[in-house]
Amino acid sequence: MKILFVMDPLGSINHETDSTLVIMKEAWRRGHEINFCTVEDLYIYKAIPYSLVKKAVFEEGEPLFCLREESEIALKEVDAIFMRKDPPFDMNYIFATYLLELASRDTFIINDPKGVRDANEKLYALNFPEAIPESLISKDSNRIKDFLDDVGGEMIIKPLAKCGGEGVFYIQKGDKNLSALLETSTSFGGEFIMAQRYLPEIKDGDKRIILLNGEAIGAVSRIPQDDEHRGNIHVGGAGWKCEITNRDKELCQMIAPRLRADGLWFVGLDVIGDWITEINVTSPTCLVEINKLNDLRLEEQIIDFVERKASSFYSRNN
């Protein structure tokens, strides 16, 4: 197969822990042709989506691929596309999903670009109100302060279009910085944010569950540092081995039909205690950590799935 990975520039990637590189390497190991591009390389000419790409080849023992010749290809020539661009989910990101949606008539894309566009990683969980902590979406500081009272004086606030714990704050009633934090987070009332009831179970870890086609295939518990409220590994959280509990399975079963309907095949579910806090659909991470802790190779299951989907996609369209 010819596979294209749409991803962030190489200079922004951690070559030791990046999940996209792990998936790419497994596909290359199986003999698939691997191509790489960034969102900036995509374009449409005469209603046909194209990209400037470079072929990627892995050398034995090296974590990062080498780039070969550069070429331009029509996306319909590709058998499968991985959309692995990290947020911020800005207008460039949105326009890229429109371009890829046009390509999805001829090529299997994981995740479906329309599904990604419709599934803001903070807001998508609101489709499952029984599975999430009390939440508020607003840009009104006074309303957010009232919410803080309603949930007992502790809350988390988050921007809607960022990832990796960026811009996430823990707030307590009586904090003298409360007004300033809300002004900053909402850009003085110009941007919506999410406020959620603080979950003290975060001290025991923020669990990342990887779902493939709606099924849980692995998990890691991300434990915050003592002086932190965020478990994200790249801000210092520690990855620990954990079980996928019966409650975790219930949550996965609850959201699986909607994920499949929206073409969100590869998803990272964030769970604190018994509650879903986010559903990550753009570029789920933690494959390396889960693999190391459990002696797994999740990338094998992912490429197996893509091979099947691309094959059936080709059969339906020819």
PDB file of C-alpha atoms in Angstrom:
ATOM      1  CA  MET A   1       0.000   0.000   0.000  1.00  0.00           C
ATOM      2  CA  LYS A   2       0.927   3.620  -0.435  1.00  0.00           C
ATOM      3  CA  ILE A   3       0.314   5.467   2.862  1.00  0.00           C
ATOM      4  CA  LEU A   4       0.490   9.201   3.520  1.00  0.00           C
ATOM      5  CA  PHE A   5       1.018  10.686   6.984  1.00  0.00           C
ATOM      6  CA  VAL A   6      -0.143  14.291   7.373  1.00  0.00           C
ATOM      7  CA  MET A   7       1.639  15.445  10.506  1.00  0.00           C
ATOM      8  CA  ASP A   8       3.580  18.164  12.267  1.00  0.00           C
ATOM      9  CA  PRO A   9       7.034  19.291  11.078  1.00  0.00           C
ATOM     10  CA  LEU A  10       9.808  16.928  12.121  1.00  0.00           C
ATOM     11  CA  GLY A  11      11.473  19.576  14.264  1.00  0.00           C
ATOM     12  CA  SER A  12       8.497  19.611  16.635  1.00  0.00           C
ATOM     13  CA  ILE A  13       8.441  15.849  17.230  1.00  0.00           C
ATOM     14  CA  ASN A  14       9.938  13.900  20.143  1.00  0.00           C
ATOM     15  CA  HIS A  15      11.666  11.143  18.232  1.00  0.00           C
ATOM     16  CA  GLU A  16      11.707   8.778  21.211  1.00  0.00           C
ATOM     17  CA  THR A  17       8.038   8.930  22.239  1.00  0.00           C
ATOM     18  CA  ASP A  18       6.056  10.067  19.204  1.00  0.00           C
ATOM     19  CA  SER A  19       3.155   7.732  18.438  1.00  0.00           C
ATOM     20  CA  THR A  20       3.033   8.666  14.748  1.00  0.00           C
ATOM     21  CA  LEU A  21       6.614   7.510  14.225  1.00  0.00           C
ATOM     22  CA  VAL A  22       5.798   4.161  15.835  1.00  0.00           C
ATOM     23  CA  ILE A  23       2.883   3.646  13.445  1.00  0.00           C
ATOM     24  CA  MET A  24       4.946   4.740  10.442  1.00  0.00           C
ATOM     25  CA  LYS A  25       7.746   2.348  11.319  1.00  0.00           C
ATOM     26  CA  GLU A  26       5.370  -0.614  11.580  1.00  0.00           C
ATOM     27  CA  ALA A  27       3.834   0.196   8.194  1.00  0.00           C
ATOM     28  CA  TRP A  28       7.313   0.505   6.677  1.00  0.00           C
ATOM     29  CA  ARG A  29       8.368  -2.815   8.269  1.00  0.00           C
ATOM     30  CA  ARG A  30       5.518  -4.497   6.384  1.00  0.00           C
ATOM     31  CA  GLY A  31       6.732  -3.160   3.072  1.00  0.00           C
ATOM     32  CA  HIS A  32       4.266  -0.333   2.585  1.00  0.00           C
ATOM     33  CA  GLU A  33       5.418   2.844   0.855  1.00  0.00           C
ATOM     34  CA  ILE A  34       5.482   5.626   3.451  1.00  0.00           C
ATOM     35  CA  ASN A  35       5.009   9.262   2.486  1.00  0.00           C
ATOM     36  CA  PHE A  36       5.192  12.309   4.725  1.00  0.00           C
ATOM     37  CA  CYS A  37       3.756  15.819   4.445  1.00  0.00           C
ATOM     38  CA  THR A  38       2.589  18.724   6.574  1.00  0.00           C
ATOM     39  CA  VAL A  39      -0.729  20.558   6.313  1.00  0.00           C
ATOM     40  CA  GLU A  40       1.086  23.328   4.443  1.00  0.00           C
ATOM     41  CA  ASP A  41       1.948  20.861   1.646  1.00  0.00           C
ATOM     42  CA  LEU A  42      -1.706  20.140   0.818  1.00  0.00           C
ATOM     43  CA  TYR A  43      -3.493  21.899  -2.038  1.00  0.00           C
ATOM     44  CA  ILE A  44      -6.379  21.544  -4.501  1.00  0.00           C
ATOM     45  CA  TYR A  45      -5.999  22.060  -8.250  1.00  0.00           C
ATOM     46  CA  LYS A  46      -8.961  21.758 -10.623  1.00  0.00           C
ATOM     47  CA  ALA A  47     -11.023  20.243  -7.787  1.00  0.00           C
ATOM     48  CA  ILE A  48      -8.454  17.475  -7.188  1.00  0.00           C
ATOM     49  CA  PRO A  49      -6.577  17.306  -3.836  1.00  0.00           C
ATOM     50  CA  TYR A  50      -2.800  17.044  -4.086  1.00  0.00           C
ATOM     51  CA  SER A  51       0.167  17.178  -1.766  1.00  0.00           C
ATOM     52  CA  LEU A  52       3.871  17.772  -1.946  1.00  0.00           C
ATOM     53  CA  VAL A  53       5.318  14.687  -0.226  1.00  0.00           C
ATOM     54  CA  LYS A  54       8.602  13.058   0.659  1.00  0.00           C
ATOM     55  CA  LYS A  55       9.128   9.328   0.879  1.00  0.00           C
ATOM     56  CA  ALA A  56      10.209   8.079   4.287  1.00  0.00           C
ATOM     57  CA  VAL A  57      12.621   5.213   4.882  1.00  0.00           C
ATOM     58  CA  PHE A  58      13.692   3.875   8.275  1.00  0.00           C
ATOM     59  CA  GLU A  59      17.275   2.791   8.792  1.00  0.00           C
ATOM     60  CA  GLU A  60      17.965  -0.163  11.074  1.00  0.00           C
ATOM     61  CA  GLY A  61      18.205   0.911  14.710  1.00  0.00           C
ATOM     62  CA  GLU A  62      17.244   4.537  14.026  1.00  0.00           C
ATOM     63  CA  PRO A  63      14.067   5.981  15.625  1.00  0.00           C
ATOM     64  CA  LEU A  64      13.582   8.638  12.941  1.00  0.00           C
ATOM     65  CA  PHE A  65      13.047   8.052   9.245  1.00  0.00           C
ATOM     66  CA  CYS A  66      15.174   9.439   6.443  1.00  0.00           C
ATOM     67  CA  LEU A  67      13.445  11.489   3.757  1.00  0.00           C
ATOM     68  CA  ARG A  68      13.960  10.587   0.123  1.00  0.00           C
ATOM     69  CA  GLU A  69      12.950  12.354  -3.071  1.00  0.00           C
ATOM     70  CA  GLU A  70      10.246  15.007  -3.040  1.00  0.00           C
ATOM     71  CA  SER A  71       7.293  14.694  -5.390  1.00  0.00           C
ATOM     72  CA  GLU A  72       3.743  15.862  -5.950  1.00  0.00           C
ATOM     73  CA  ILE A  73       0.942  13.319  -5.824  1.00  0.00           C
ATOM     74  CA  ALA A  74      -2.821  13.351  -6.192  1.00  0.00           C
ATOM     75  CA  LEU A  75      -4.289  12.054  -2.943  1.00  0.00           C
ATOM     76  CA  LYS A  76      -6.485   9.617  -4.877  1.00  0.00           C
ATOM     77  CA  GLU A  77      -3.266   7.733  -5.701  1.00  0.00           C
ATOM     78  CA  VAL A  78      -2.798   6.956  -1.999  1.00  0.00           C
ATOM     79  CA  ASP A  79      -4.391   3.881  -0.382  1.00  0.00           C
ATOM     80  CA  ALA A  80      -4.623   5.311   3.136  1.00  0.00           C
ATOM     81  CA  ILE A  81      -4.020   8.636   4.863  1.00  0.00           C
ATOM     82  CA  PHE A  82      -3.254   9.165   8.541  1.00  0.00           C
ATOM     83  CA  MET A  83      -4.289  12.667   9.646  1.00  0.00           C
ATOM     84  CA  ARG A  84      -1.944  13.185  12.617  1.00  0.00           C
ATOM     85  CA  LYS A  85      -1.656  16.955  12.887  1.00  0.00           C
ATOM     86  CA  ASP A  86      -1.749  18.213  16.477  1.00  0.00           C
ATOM     87  CA  PRO A  87      -3.983  21.130  17.479  1.00  0.00           C
ATOM     88  CA  PRO A  88      -4.353  24.125  17.778  1.00  0.00           C
ATOM     89  CA  PHE A  89      -7.591  23.530  15.942  1.00  0.00           C
ATOM     90  CA  ASP A  90      -7.501  26.807  14.030  1.00  0.00           C
ATOM     91  CA  MET A  91      -8.900  27.816  10.636  1.00  0.00           C
ATOM     92  CA  ASN A  92      -5.924  26.289   8.803  1.00  0.00           C
ATOM     93  CA  TYR A  93      -6.717  22.991  10.492  1.00  0.00           C
ATOM     94  CA  ILE A  94     -10.380  23.297   9.543  1.00  0.00           C
ATOM     95  CA  PHE A  95      -9.560  24.086   5.911  1.00  0.00           C
ATOM     96  CA  ALA A  96      -7.240  21.054   5.841  1.00  0.00           C
ATOM     97  CA  THR A  97     -10.152  18.838   6.905  1.00  0.00           C
ATOM     98  CA  TYR A  98     -12.229  20.189   4.003  1.00  0.00           C
ATOM     99  CA  LEU A  99      -9.422  19.376   1.595  1.00  0.00           C
ATOM    100  CA  LEU A 100      -9.028  15.877   3.013  1.00  0.00           C
ATOM    101  CA  GLU A 101     -12.789  15.363   2.990  1.00  0.00           C
ATOM    102  CA  LEU A 102     -12.671  15.839  -0.774  1.00  0.00           C
ATOM    103  CA  ALA A 103      -9.937  13.190  -0.912  1.00  0.00           C
ATOM    104  CA  SER A 104     -11.977  10.774   1.209  1.00  0.00           C
ATOM    105  CA  ARG A 105     -14.130   9.909  -1.812  1.00  0.00           C
ATOM    106  CA  ASP A 106     -11.203   7.894  -3.181  1.00  0.00           C
ATOM    107  CA  THR A 107      -8.979   7.139  -0.185  1.00  0.00           C
ATOM    108  CA  PHE A 108      -9.487   5.718   3.314  1.00  0.00           C
ATOM    109  CA  ILE A 109      -8.570   8.366   5.903  1.00  0.00           C
ATOM    110  CA  ILE A 110      -8.025   7.765   9.610  1.00  0.00           C
ATOM    111  CA  ASN A 111      -9.649   9.662  11.201  1.00  0.00           C
ATOM    112  CA  ASP A 112     -12.444  10.772   8.897  1.00  0.00           C
ATOM    113  CA  PRO A 113     -11.822  14.494   8.264  1.00  0.00           C
ATOM    114  CA  LYS A 114     -15.473  15.473   8.648  1.00  0.00           C
ATOM    115  CA  GLY A 115     -15.631  13.499  11.882  1.00  0.00           C
ATOM    116  CA  VAL A 116     -12.521  15.265  13.172  1.00  0.00           C
ATOM    117  CA  ARG A 117     -13.897  18.658  12.199  1.00  0.00           C
ATOM    118  CA  ASP A 118     -17.185  17.987  13.999  1.00  0.00           C
ATOM    119  CA  ALA A 119     -15.577  16.492  17.112  1.00  0.00           C
ATOM    120  CA  ASN A 120     -13.911  19.238  19.100  1.00  0.00           C
ATOM    121  CA  GLU A 121     -11.881  17.336  21.685  1.00  0.00           C
ATOM    122  CA  LYS A 122     -13.395  19.227  24.598  1.00  0.00           C
ATOM    123  CA  LEU A 123     -16.975  19.537  23.317  1.00  0.00           C
ATOM    124  CA  TYR A 124     -17.479  16.092  21.777  1.00  0.00           C
ATOM    125  CA  ALA A 125     -17.805  14.496  25.219  1.00  0.00           C
ATOM    126  CA  LEU A 126     -20.907  16.635  25.821  1.00  0.00           C
ATOM    127  CA  ASN A 127     -22.757  14.139  23.614  1.00  0.00           C
ATOM    128  CA  PHE A 128     -22.525  11.766  26.598  1.00  0.00           C
ATOM    129  CA  PRO A 129     -23.726  13.900  29.546  1.00  0.00           C
ATOM    130  CA  GLU A 130     -24.134  10.913  31.852  1.00  0.00           C
ATOM    131  CA  ALA A 131     -20.429  10.096  31.423  1.00  0.00           C
ATOM    132  CA  ILE A 132     -18.826  13.485  32.133  1.00  0.00           C
ATOM    133  CA  PRO A 133     -18.405  15.690  35.214  1.00  0.00           C
ATOM    134  CA  GLU A 134     -20.501  18.841  35.555  1.00  0.00           C
ATOM    135  CA  SER A 135     -19.360  21.177  32.789  1.00  0.00           C
ATOM    136  CA  LEU A 136     -19.930  24.707  31.555  1.00  0.00           C
ATOM    137  CA  ILE A 137     -19.041  26.271  28.208  1.00  0.00           C
ATOM    138  CA  SER A 138     -19.014  30.057  28.407  1.00  0.00           C
ATOM    139  CA  LYS A 139     -16.977  33.210  27.875  1.00  0.00           C
ATOM    140  CA  ASP A 140     -18.804  35.111  30.620  1.00  0.00           C
ATOM    141  CA  SER A 141     -16.542  35.440  33.678  1.00  0.00           C
ATOM    142  CA  ASN A 142     -19.460  36.031  36.048  1.00  0.00           C
ATOM    143  CA  ARG A 143     -21.232  32.906  34.838  1.00  0.00           C
ATOM    144  CA  ILE A 144     -18.042  30.908  35.281  1.00  0.00           C
ATOM    145  CA  LYS A 145     -17.642  32.253  38.823  1.00  0.00           C
ATOM    146  CA  ASP A 146     -21.224  31.171  39.591  1.00  0.00           C
ATOM    147  CA  PHE A 147     -20.367  27.714  38.257  1.00  0.00           C
ATOM    148  CA  LEU A 148     -17.397  27.570  40.639  1.00  0.00           C
ATOM    149  CA  ASP A 149     -19.835  28.055  43.525  1.00  0.00           C
ATOM    150  CA  ASP A 150     -22.229  25.462  42.093  1.00  0.00           C
ATOM    151  CA  VAL A 151     -19.558  22.730  41.998  1.00  0.00           C
ATOM    152  CA  GLY A 152     -18.246  23.274  45.516  1.00  0.00           C
ATOM    153  CA  GLY A 153     -15.457  25.791  45.030  1.00  0.00           C
ATOM    154  CA  GLU A 154     -12.987  23.811  42.884  1.00  0.00           C
ATOM    155  CA  MET A 155     -12.879  23.594  39.107  1.00  0.00           C
ATOM    156  CA  ILE A 156     -10.677  23.136  36.064  1.00  0.00           C
ATOM    157  CA  ILE A 157     -10.794  25.541  33.119  1.00  0.00           C
ATOM    158  CA  LYS A 158      -9.574  24.649  29.628  1.00  0.00           C
ATOM    159  CA  PRO A 159      -9.286  26.321  26.225  1.00  0.00           C
ATOM    160  CA  LEU A 160     -11.361  24.602  23.539  1.00  0.00           C
ATOM    161  CA  ALA A 161      -8.788  24.421  20.746  1.00  0.00           C
ATOM    162  CA  LYS A 162      -5.504  23.378  22.371  1.00  0.00           C
ATOM    163  CA  CYS A 163      -3.980  20.092  23.485  1.00  0.00           C
ATOM    164  CA  GLY A 164      -1.452  18.517  25.824  1.00  0.00           C
ATOM    165  CA  GLY A 165      -2.632  20.351  28.919  1.00  0.00           C
ATOM    166  CA  GLU A 166      -1.840  23.784  27.464  1.00  0.00           C
ATOM    167  CA  GLY A 167      -3.876  26.526  29.097  1.00  0.00           C
ATOM    168  CA  VAL A 168      -5.468  24.194  31.677  1.00  0.00           C
ATOM    169  CA  PHE A 169      -5.824  25.780  35.138  1.00  0.00           C
ATOM    170  CA  TYR A 170      -6.984  24.549  38.533  1.00  0.00           C
ATOM    171  CA  ILE A 171      -9.054  27.197  40.327  1.00  0.00           C
ATOM    172  CA  GLN A 172     -10.234  27.358  43.940  1.00  0.00           C
ATOM    173  CA  LYS A 173     -12.825  29.681  45.408  1.00  0.00           C
ATOM    174  CA  GLY A 174     -11.094  32.634  47.039  1.00  0.00           C
ATOM    175  CA  ASP A 175      -8.137  32.628  44.641  1.00  0.00           C
ATOM    176  CA  LYS A 176      -7.104  36.266  44.287  1.00  0.00           C
ATOM    177  CA  ASN A 177      -6.032  35.536  40.711  1.00  0.00           C
ATOM    178  CA  LEU A 178      -9.489  34.247  39.703  1.00  0.00           C
ATOM    179  CA  SER A 179     -10.602  37.312  37.748  1.00  0.00           C
ATOM    180  CA  ALA A 180      -7.230  37.657  36.026  1.00  0.00           C
ATOM    181  CA  LEU A 181      -7.179  33.965  35.062  1.00  0.00           C
ATOM    182  CA  LEU A 182     -10.660  34.169  33.578  1.00  0.00           C
ATOM    183  CA  GLU A 183      -9.834  37.371  31.717  1.00  0.00           C
ATOM    184  CA  THR A 184      -6.743  35.727  30.257  1.00  0.00           C
ATOM    185  CA  SER A 185      -8.422  32.416  29.423  1.00  0.00           C
ATOM    186  CA  THR A 186     -11.444  34.030  27.762  1.00  0.00           C
ATOM    187  CA  SER A 187      -9.420  36.831  26.141  1.00  0.00           C
ATOM    188  CA  PHE A 188     -11.496  39.332  28.111  1.00  0.00           C
ATOM    189  CA  GLY A 189     -14.766  37.674  27.196  1.00  0.00           C
ATOM    190  CA  GLY A 190     -13.895  37.088  23.550  1.00  0.00           C
ATOM    191  CA  GLU A 191     -13.376  33.301  23.585  1.00  0.00           C
ATOM    192  CA  PHE A 192     -15.348  30.366  24.938  1.00  0.00           C
ATOM    193  CA  ILE A 193     -13.683  28.081  27.468  1.00  0.00           C
ATOM    194  CA  MET A 194     -14.733  24.918  29.280  1.00  0.00           C
ATOM    195  CA  ALA A 195     -15.082  24.800  33.061  1.00  0.00           C
ATOM    196  CA  GLN A 196     -15.445  21.411  34.764  1.00  0.00           C
ATOM    197  CA  ARG A 197     -15.914  20.263  38.319  1.00  0.00           C
ATOM    198  CA  TYR A 198     -12.522  19.379  39.782  1.00  0.00           C
ATOM    199  CA  LEU A 199     -12.081  15.638  40.191  1.00  0.00           C
ATOM    200  CA  PRO A 200      -9.829  14.837  43.181  1.00  0.00           C
ATOM    201  CA  GLU A 201      -9.263  11.369  41.684  1.00  0.00           C
ATOM    202  CA  ILE A 202      -6.697  13.040  39.415  1.00  0.00           C
ATOM    203  CA  LYS A 203      -4.190  12.402  42.215  1.00  0.00           C
ATOM    204  CA  ASP A 204      -4.485   8.703  41.343  1.00  0.00           C
ATOM    205  CA  GLY A 205      -3.989   9.399  37.664  1.00  0.00           C
ATOM    206  CA  ASP A 206      -5.525  10.596  34.439  1.00  0.00           C
ATOM    207  CA  LYS A 207      -6.081   7.429  32.420  1.00  0.00           C
ATOM    208  CA  ARG A 208      -5.509   7.489  28.658  1.00  0.00           C
ATOM    209  CA  ILE A 209      -7.385   4.661  26.938  1.00  0.00           C
ATOM    210  CA  ILE A 210      -6.642   3.962  23.280  1.00  0.00           C
ATOM    211  CA  LEU A 211      -9.669   2.903  21.256  1.00  0.00           C
ATOM    212  CA  LEU A 212      -9.462   1.318  17.816  1.00  0.00           C
ATOM    213  CA  ASN A 213     -12.775   0.957  15.981  1.00  0.00           C
ATOM    214  CA  GLY A 214     -14.545   1.617  19.279  1.00  0.00           C
ATOM    215  CA  GLU A 215     -12.671  -1.104  21.191  1.00  0.00           C
ATOM    216  CA  ALA A 216     -10.207  -0.435  24.024  1.00  0.00           C
ATOM    217  CA  ILE A 217      -6.808  -1.890  23.087  1.00  0.00           C
ATOM    218  CA  GLY A 218      -4.560  -0.379  25.759  1.00  0.00           C
ATOM    219  CA  ALA A 219      -4.289   2.163  28.558  1.00  0.00           C
ATOM    220  CA  VAL A 220      -1.824   4.071  30.698  1.00  0.00           C
ATOM    221  CA  SER A 221      -2.340   6.008  33.916  1.00  0.00           C
ATOM    222  CA  ARG A 222      -0.646   9.411  33.874  1.00  0.00           C
ATOM    223  CA  ILE A 223       0.175  10.536  37.416  1.00  0.00           C
ATOM    224  CA  PRO A 224       0.705  14.290  37.971  1.00  0.00           C
ATOM    225  CA  GLN A 225       3.712  15.578  39.859  1.00  0.00           C
ATOM    226  CA  ASP A 226       3.016  16.574  43.457  1.00  0.00           C
ATOM    227  CA  ASP A 227       2.797  20.264  42.556  1.00  0.00           C
ATOM    228  CA  GLU A 228       0.723  19.732  39.384  1.00  0.00           C
ATOM    229  CA  HIS A 229      -2.919  19.084  38.473  1.00  0.00           C
ATOM    230  CA  ARG A 230      -2.125  17.911  34.929  1.00  0.00           C
ATOM    231  CA  GLY A 231      -1.156  14.333  34.212  1.00  0.00           C
ATOM    232  CA  ASN A 232       0.050  14.926  30.653  1.00  0.00           C
ATOM    233  CA  ILE A 233       3.355  13.142  30.246  1.00  0.00           C
ATOM    234  CA  HIS A 234       5.065  15.951  28.332  1.00  0.00           C
ATOM    235  CA  VAL A 235       4.441  18.354  31.264  1.00  0.00           C
ATOM    236  CA  GLY A 236       5.998  15.962  33.756  1.00  0.00           C
ATOM    237  CA  GLY A 237       3.298  13.377  34.418  1.00  0.00           C
ATOM    238  CA  ALA A 238       4.570   9.834  34.981  1.00  0.00           C
ATOM    239  CA  GLY A 239       3.160   6.887  33.040  1.00  0.00           C
ATOM    240  CA  TRP A 240       2.109   3.895  35.151  1.00  0.00           C
ATOM    241  CA  LYS A 241       0.701   0.528  34.220  1.00  0.00           C
ATOM    242  CA  CYS A 242      -3.040   0.240  34.817  1.00  0.00           C
ATOM    243  CA  GLU A 243      -6.015  -1.983  34.144  1.00  0.00           C
ATOM    244  CA  ILE A 244      -8.987  -1.235  31.929  1.00  0.00           C
ATOM    245  CA  THR A 245     -11.753  -1.475  34.535  1.00  0.00           C
ATOM    246  CA  ASN A 246     -15.371  -2.496  34.093  1.00  0.00           C
ATOM    247  CA  ARG A 247     -16.340   1.180  34.345  1.00  0.00           C
ATOM    248  CA  ASP A 248     -13.809   2.026  31.628  1.00  0.00           C
ATOM    249  CA  LYS A 249     -15.376  -0.641  29.415  1.00  0.00           C
ATOM    250  CA  GLU A 250     -18.844   0.793  30.081  1.00  0.00           C
ATOM    251  CA  LEU A 251     -17.648   4.224  29.005  1.00  0.00           C
ATOM    252  CA  CYS A 252     -16.065   2.805  25.850  1.00  0.00           C
ATOM    253  CA  GLN A 253     -19.230   0.891  24.971  1.00  0.00           C
ATOM    254  CA  MET A 254     -21.268   4.044  25.552  1.00  0.00           C
ATOM    255  CA  ILE A 255     -19.345   6.109  23.016  1.00  0.00           C
ATOM    256  CA  ALA A 256     -18.322   3.397  20.504  1.00  0.00           C
ATOM    257  CA  PRO A 257     -21.414   3.555  18.235  1.00  0.00           C
ATOM    258  CA  ARG A 258     -21.070   7.312  17.831  1.00  0.00           C
ATOM    259  CA  LEU A 259     -17.323   7.048  17.168  1.00  0.00           C
ATOM    260  CA  ARG A 260     -17.887   4.494  14.407  1.00  0.00           C
ATOM    261  CA  ALA A 261     -20.721   6.520  12.884  1.00  0.00           C
ATOM    262  CA  ASP A 262     -18.441   9.573  12.748  1.00  0.00           C
ATOM    263  CA  GLY A 263     -15.469   7.672  11.302  1.00  0.00           C
ATOM    264  CA  LEU A 264     -13.386   8.269  14.423  1.00  0.00           C
ATOM    265  CA  TRP A 265     -11.517   4.987  14.269  1.00  0.00           C
ATOM    266  CA  PHE A 266      -8.434   5.823  16.351  1.00  0.00           C
ATOM    267  CA  VAL A 267      -9.236   7.715  19.546  1.00  0.00           C
ATOM    268  CA  GLY A 268      -7.656   8.577  22.890  1.00  0.00           C
ATOM    269  CA  LEU A 269     -10.186   8.601  25.725  1.00  0.00           C
ATOM    270  CA  ASP A 270      -9.197  10.508  28.877  1.00  0.00           C
ATOM    271  CA  VAL A 271     -10.800   9.233  32.088  1.00  0.00           C
ATOM    272  CA  ILE A 272     -10.445  10.496  35.654  1.00  0.00           C
ATOM    273  CA  GLY A 273     -12.113   8.268  38.218  1.00  0.00           C
ATOM    274  CA  ASP A 274     -15.443   7.277  36.671  1.00  0.00           C
ATOM    275  CA  TRP A 275     -15.678  10.213  34.285  1.00  0.00           C
ATOM    276  CA  ILE A 276     -14.712  11.035  30.710  1.00  0.00           C
ATOM    277  CA  THR A 277     -12.889  14.363  30.580  1.00  0.00           C
ATOM    278  CA  GLU A 278     -11.856  14.471  26.908  1.00  0.00           C
ATOM    279  CA  ILE A 279     -12.173  12.460  23.706  1.00  0.00           C
ATOM    280  CA  ASN A 280      -9.024  12.997  21.637  1.00  0.00           C
ATOM    281  CA  VAL A 281      -9.516  12.458  17.906  1.00  0.00           C
ATOM    282  CA  THR A 282      -6.815  14.506  16.155  1.00  0.00           C
ATOM    283  CA  SER A 283      -3.591  12.654  17.002  1.00  0.00           C
ATOM    284  CA  PRO A 284      -3.955  10.328  20.017  1.00  0.00           C
ATOM    285  CA  THR A 285      -0.690   9.632  21.808  1.00  0.00           C
ATOM    286  CA  CYS A 286       0.838   7.339  24.470  1.00  0.00           C
ATOM    287  CA  LEU A 287       1.401   4.285  22.259  1.00  0.00           C
ATOM    288  CA  VAL A 288       5.059   4.131  23.287  1.00  0.00           C
ATOM    289  CA  GLU A 289       4.254   4.295  27.006  1.00  0.00           C
ATOM    290  CA  ILE A 290       1.492   1.673  26.779  1.00  0.00           C
ATOM    291  CA  ASN A 291       3.704  -0.634  24.732  1.00  0.00           C
ATOM    292  CA  LYS A 292       6.604  -0.430  27.195  1.00  0.00           C
ATOM    293  CA  LEU A 293       4.473  -0.954  30.295  1.00  0.00           C
ATOM    294  CA  ASN A 294       2.527  -3.898  28.887  1.00  0.00           C
ATOM    295  CA  ASP A 295       4.942  -5.495  26.410  1.00  0.00           C
ATOM    296  CA  LEU A 296       2.563  -4.694  23.559  1.00  0.00           C
ATOM    297  CA  ARG A 297       2.833  -3.494  19.969  1.00  0.00           C
ATOM    298  CA  LEU A 298      -0.379  -1.535  19.505  1.00  0.00           C
ATOM    299  CA  GLU A 299       0.858  -0.251  16.170  1.00  0.00           C
ATOM    300  CA  GLU A 300       0.442  -3.765  14.762  1.00  0.00           C
ATOM    301  CA  GLN A 301      -3.284  -3.703  15.525  1.00  0.00           C
ATOM    302  CA  ILE A 302      -3.580  -0.221  14.036  1.00  0.00           C
ATOM    303  CA  ILE A 303      -1.896  -1.158  10.756  1.00  0.00           C
ATOM    304  CA  ASP A 304      -3.904  -4.416  10.610  1.00  0.00           C
ATOM    305  CA  PHE A 305      -7.068  -2.331  10.860  1.00  0.00           C
ATOM    306  CA  VAL A 306      -5.968   0.188   8.224  1.00  0.00           C
ATOM    307  CA  GLU A 307      -4.999  -2.595   5.820  1.00  0.00           C
ATOM    308  CA  ARG A 308      -8.464  -4.134   6.158  1.00  0.00           C
ATOM    309  CA  LYS A 309     -10.301  -0.828   5.825  1.00  0.00           C
ATOM    310  CA  ALA A 310      -8.238   0.323   2.844  1.00  0.00           C
ATOM    311  CA  SER A 311      -8.798  -3.006   1.101  1.00  0.00           C
ATOM    312  CA  SER A 312     -12.569  -2.938   1.610  1.00  0.00           C
ATOM    313  CA  PHE A 313     -12.643   0.764   0.656  1.00  0.00           C
ATOM    314  CA  TYR A 314     -10.885  -0.047  -2.621  1.00  0.00           C
ATOM    315  CA  SER A 315     -13.263  -2.952  -3.327  1.00  0.00           C
ATOM    316  CA  ARG A 316     -16.325  -0.743  -2.828  1.00  0.00           C
ATOM    317  CA  ASN A 317     -15.006   1.974  -5.112  1.00  0.00           C
ATOM    318  CA  ASN A 318     -13.818  -0.203  -8.001  1.00  0.00           C
TER     319      ASN A 318
END
